[in-house]
Coordinates of C-alpha atoms in Angstrom, one line a residue:
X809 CA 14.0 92.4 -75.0
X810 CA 12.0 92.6 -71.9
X811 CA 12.6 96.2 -71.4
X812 CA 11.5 97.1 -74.9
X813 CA 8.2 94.6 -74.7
X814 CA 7.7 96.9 -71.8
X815 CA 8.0 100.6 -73.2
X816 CA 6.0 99.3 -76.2
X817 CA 3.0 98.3 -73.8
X818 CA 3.4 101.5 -72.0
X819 CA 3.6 103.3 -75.6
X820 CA 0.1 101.2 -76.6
X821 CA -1.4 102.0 -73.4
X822 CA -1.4 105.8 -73.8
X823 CA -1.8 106.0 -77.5
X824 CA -5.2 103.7 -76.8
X825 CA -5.9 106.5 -73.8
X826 CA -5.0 109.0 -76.1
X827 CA -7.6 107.8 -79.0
X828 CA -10.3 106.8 -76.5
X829 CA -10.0 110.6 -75.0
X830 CA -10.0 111.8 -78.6
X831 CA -13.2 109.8 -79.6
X832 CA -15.1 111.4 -76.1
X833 CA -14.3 115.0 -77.1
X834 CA -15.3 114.6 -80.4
X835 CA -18.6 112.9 -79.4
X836 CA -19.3 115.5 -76.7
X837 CA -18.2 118.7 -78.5
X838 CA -17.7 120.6 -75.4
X839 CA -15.1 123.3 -74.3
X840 CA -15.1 121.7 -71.4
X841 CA -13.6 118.8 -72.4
X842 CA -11.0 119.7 -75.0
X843 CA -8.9 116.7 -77.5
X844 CA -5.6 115.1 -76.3
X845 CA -3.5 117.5 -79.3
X846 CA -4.7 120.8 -77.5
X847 CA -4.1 119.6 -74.4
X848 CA -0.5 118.5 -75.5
X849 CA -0.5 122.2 -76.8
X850 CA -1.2 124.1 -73.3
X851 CA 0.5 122.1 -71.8
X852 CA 3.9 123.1 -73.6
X853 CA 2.7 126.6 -73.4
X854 CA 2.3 126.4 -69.9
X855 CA 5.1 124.0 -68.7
X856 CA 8.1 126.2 -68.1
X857 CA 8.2 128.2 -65.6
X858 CA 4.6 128.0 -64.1
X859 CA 3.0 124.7 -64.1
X860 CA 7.4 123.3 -63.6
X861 CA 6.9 125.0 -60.2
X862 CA 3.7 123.2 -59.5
X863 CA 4.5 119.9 -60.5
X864 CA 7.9 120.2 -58.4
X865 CA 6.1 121.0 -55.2
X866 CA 3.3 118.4 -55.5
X867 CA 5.9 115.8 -55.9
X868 CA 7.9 116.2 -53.0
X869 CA 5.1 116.5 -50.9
X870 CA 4.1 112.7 -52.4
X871 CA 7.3 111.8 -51.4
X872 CA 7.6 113.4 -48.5
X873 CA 4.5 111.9 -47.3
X874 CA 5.2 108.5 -48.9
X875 CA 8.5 108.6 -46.8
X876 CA 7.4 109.3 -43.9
X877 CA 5.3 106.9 -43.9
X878 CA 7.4 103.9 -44.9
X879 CA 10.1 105.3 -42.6
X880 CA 6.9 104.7 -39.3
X881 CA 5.1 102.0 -40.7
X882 CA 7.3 99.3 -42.1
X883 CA 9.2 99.2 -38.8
X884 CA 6.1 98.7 -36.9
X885 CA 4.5 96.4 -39.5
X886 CA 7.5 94.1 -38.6
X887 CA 7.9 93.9 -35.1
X888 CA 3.5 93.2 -35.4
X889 CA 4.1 91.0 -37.2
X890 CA 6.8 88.6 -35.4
X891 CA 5.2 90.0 -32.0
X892 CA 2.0 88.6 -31.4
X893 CA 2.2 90.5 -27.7
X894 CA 3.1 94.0 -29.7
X895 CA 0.6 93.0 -32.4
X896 CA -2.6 92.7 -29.7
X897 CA -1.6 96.4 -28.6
X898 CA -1.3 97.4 -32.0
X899 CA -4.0 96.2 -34.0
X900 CA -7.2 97.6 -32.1
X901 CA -5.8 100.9 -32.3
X902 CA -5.2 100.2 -36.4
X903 CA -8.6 98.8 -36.8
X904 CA -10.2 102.2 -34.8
X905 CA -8.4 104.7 -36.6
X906 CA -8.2 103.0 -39.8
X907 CA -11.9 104.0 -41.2
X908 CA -12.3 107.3 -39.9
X909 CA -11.9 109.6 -42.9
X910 CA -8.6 111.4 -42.6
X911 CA -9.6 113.3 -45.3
X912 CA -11.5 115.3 -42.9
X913 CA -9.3 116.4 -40.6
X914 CA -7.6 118.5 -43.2
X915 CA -9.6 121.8 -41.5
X916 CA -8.4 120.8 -38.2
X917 CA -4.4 120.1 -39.6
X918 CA -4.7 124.0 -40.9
X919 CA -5.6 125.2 -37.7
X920 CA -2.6 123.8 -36.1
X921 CA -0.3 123.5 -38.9
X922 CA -1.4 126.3 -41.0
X923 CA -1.7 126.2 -45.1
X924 CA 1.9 125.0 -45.7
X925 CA 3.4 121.8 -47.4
X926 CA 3.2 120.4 -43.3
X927 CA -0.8 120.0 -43.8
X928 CA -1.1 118.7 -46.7
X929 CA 2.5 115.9 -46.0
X930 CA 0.7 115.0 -42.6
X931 CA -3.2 114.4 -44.4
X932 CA -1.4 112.6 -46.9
X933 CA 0.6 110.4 -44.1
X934 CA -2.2 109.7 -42.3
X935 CA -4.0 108.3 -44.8
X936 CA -1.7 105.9 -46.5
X937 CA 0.6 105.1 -43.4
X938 CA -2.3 101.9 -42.5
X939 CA -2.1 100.7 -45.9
X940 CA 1.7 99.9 -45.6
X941 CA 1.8 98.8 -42.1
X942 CA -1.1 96.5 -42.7
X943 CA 0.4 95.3 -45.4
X944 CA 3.9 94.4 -43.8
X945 CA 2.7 93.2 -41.2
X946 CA 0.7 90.3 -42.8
X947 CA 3.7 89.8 -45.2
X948 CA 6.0 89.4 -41.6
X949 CA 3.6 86.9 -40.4
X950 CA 3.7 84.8 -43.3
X951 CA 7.8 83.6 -42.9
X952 CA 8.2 80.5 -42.0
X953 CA 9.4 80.1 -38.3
X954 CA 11.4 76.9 -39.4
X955 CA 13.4 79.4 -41.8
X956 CA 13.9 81.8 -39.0
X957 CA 15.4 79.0 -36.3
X958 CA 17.1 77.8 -39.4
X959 CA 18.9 81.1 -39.8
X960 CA 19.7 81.9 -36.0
X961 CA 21.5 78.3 -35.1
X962 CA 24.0 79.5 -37.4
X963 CA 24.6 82.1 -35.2
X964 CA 22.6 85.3 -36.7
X965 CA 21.1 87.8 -34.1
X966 CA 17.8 89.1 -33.8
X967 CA 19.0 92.1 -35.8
X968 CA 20.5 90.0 -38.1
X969 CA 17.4 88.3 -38.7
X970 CA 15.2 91.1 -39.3
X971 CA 17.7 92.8 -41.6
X972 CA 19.2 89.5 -43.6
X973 CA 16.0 87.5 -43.4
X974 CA 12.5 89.3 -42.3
X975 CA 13.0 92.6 -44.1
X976 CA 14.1 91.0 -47.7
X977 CA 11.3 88.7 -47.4
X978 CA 8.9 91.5 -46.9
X979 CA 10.4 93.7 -49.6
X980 CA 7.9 92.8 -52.2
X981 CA 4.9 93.3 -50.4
X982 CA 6.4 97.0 -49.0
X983 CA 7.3 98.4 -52.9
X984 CA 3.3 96.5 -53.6
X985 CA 2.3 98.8 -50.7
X986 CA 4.1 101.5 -51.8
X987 CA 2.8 101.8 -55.1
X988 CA -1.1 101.4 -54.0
X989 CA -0.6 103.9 -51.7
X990 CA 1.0 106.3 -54.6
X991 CA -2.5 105.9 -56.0
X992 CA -4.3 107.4 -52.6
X993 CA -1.7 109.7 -51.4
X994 CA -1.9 111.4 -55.2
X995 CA -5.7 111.7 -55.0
X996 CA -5.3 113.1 -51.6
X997 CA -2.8 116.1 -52.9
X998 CA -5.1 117.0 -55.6
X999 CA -8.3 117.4 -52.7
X1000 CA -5.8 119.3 -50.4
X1001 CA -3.9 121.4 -52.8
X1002 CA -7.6 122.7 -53.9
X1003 CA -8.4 123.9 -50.3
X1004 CA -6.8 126.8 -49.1
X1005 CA -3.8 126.4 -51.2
X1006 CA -1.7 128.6 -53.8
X1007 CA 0.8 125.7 -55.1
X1008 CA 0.9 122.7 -56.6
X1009 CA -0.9 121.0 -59.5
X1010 CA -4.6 120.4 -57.9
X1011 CA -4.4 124.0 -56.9
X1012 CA -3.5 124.8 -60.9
X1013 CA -5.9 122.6 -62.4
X1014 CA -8.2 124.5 -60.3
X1015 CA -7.5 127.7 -61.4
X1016 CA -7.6 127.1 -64.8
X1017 CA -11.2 125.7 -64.0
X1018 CA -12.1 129.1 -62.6
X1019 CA -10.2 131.2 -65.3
X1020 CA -12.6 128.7 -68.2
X1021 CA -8.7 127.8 -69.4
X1022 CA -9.9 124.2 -70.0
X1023 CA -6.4 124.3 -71.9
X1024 CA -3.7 124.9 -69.0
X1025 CA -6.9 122.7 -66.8
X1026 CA -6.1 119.6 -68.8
X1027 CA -2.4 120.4 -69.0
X1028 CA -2.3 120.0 -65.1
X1029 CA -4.7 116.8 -65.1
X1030 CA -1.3 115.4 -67.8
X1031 CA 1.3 116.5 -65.5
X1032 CA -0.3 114.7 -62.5
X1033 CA -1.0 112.0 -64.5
X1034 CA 2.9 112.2 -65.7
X1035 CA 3.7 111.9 -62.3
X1036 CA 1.9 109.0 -61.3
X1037 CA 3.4 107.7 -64.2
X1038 CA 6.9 108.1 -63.3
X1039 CA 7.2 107.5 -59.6
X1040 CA 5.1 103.9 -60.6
X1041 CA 8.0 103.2 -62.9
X1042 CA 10.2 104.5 -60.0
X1043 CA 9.3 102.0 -57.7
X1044 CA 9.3 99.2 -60.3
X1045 CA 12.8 100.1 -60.7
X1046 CA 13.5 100.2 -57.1
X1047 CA 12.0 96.6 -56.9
X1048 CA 13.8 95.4 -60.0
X1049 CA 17.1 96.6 -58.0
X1050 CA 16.3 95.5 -54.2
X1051 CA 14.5 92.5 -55.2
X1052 CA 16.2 90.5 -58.1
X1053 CA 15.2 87.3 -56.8
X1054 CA 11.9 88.1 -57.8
X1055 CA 13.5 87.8 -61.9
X1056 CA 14.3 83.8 -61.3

């Protein structure tokens, strides 16, 4: 019952998207800005095999990056926050790097790392890799000491602790992490697959703006939104599976 409450909300959501996107075009009346059917219609056209290929290598470099950064920041995020000694060496060198616009070293990680899928994975890391240690770190320093000493007189070690006890409580605030970081590392691929690139789906959308194909333009703009789409539900599922105590 919950599960269909859900794809109905889901369905309601885009068809509401859907008729507020309709009601724009048809109010502006511009090329530019063509209705949800043709849009649906391009993007079929276009799909299989070209704007497939795109949508492919865009995702793994969100994962990749999204990866990456869990696999570097949740470990640290942990031990920061348990270890207020590790903690004071880490978090003035968070707090320095953490506003300086990553965005714009994207001409310096070309330079060293050319125009590959390494440039844009490492732009991408850089910039969502604070969010999620931030994050778990605060959610580490939240568990109550009592329940760690609790845990460790019956005998558990310190790994035991941070993989029975520490890690599982932090789990919810990672996937929360996780998914607003989808958010920036997506709007990050679009910026850097429109410099310098030849793949993925910023760099189609951006071709079809310089062909005037406002069609396959908009067809790109549903696939990435398609993707957000699915890799949110993706980490709702991996938080409905790692996390069930969240359900009582």
């Amino acid at each position: 019952m919950r599960d269909s409450r859900q794809a109905l909300s889901y369905i309601l959501s885009i068809l509401f998207l859907f008729s507020l996107w309709w009601l724009v075009a048809v109010w502006i009346n511009n090329p530019g800005l063509p209705g949800p059917l043709p849009a649906l219609q391009s993007l079929v056209k276009v799909w299989w095999p070209e704007l497939a290929r795109h949508l492919y290598i865009s995702t793994y470099r969100v994962l990749g990056s999204l990866a990456l950064a869990l696999i570097i920041a949740v470990p640290l995020g942990l031990l920061a926050g348990r270890h207020p000694a590790f903690d004071s060496f880490l978090a003035p060198l968070v707090y320095l790097l953490y506003p300086v616009p990553k965005v714009a070293l994207l001409p310096v990680a070309m330079v060293l790392l050319g125009i590959g899928d390494a440039t844009r994975v490492l732009v991408i890391f850089l910039v969502i890799v604070n969010q999620i240690l931030i994050t778990t770190r605060d959610a580490a320093r939240q568990i109550p000491h009592q329940l760690l000493l609790s845990v460790a007189s019956l005998g558990a070690g310190k790994i035991s602790l941070y993989r029975q006890v520490i890690l599982p409580a932090c789990l919810p605030e990672i996937i929360t992490a996780s998914r607003i970081s989808l958010g920036s590392a997506i709007s990050v691929l679009f910026l850097s697959e429109t410099i310098a690139g030849n793949s993925g789906v910023g760099y189609f959308i951006l071709d079809g703006l310089f062909r005037a194909d406002y069609g396959a333009m908009f067809a790109g703009i549903l696939a990435m939104a398609g993707m957000g789409l699915v890799l949110y539900m993706l980490l709702n599922f991996l938080e409905y599976l790692l996390c069930p105590w969240q359900r009582l």
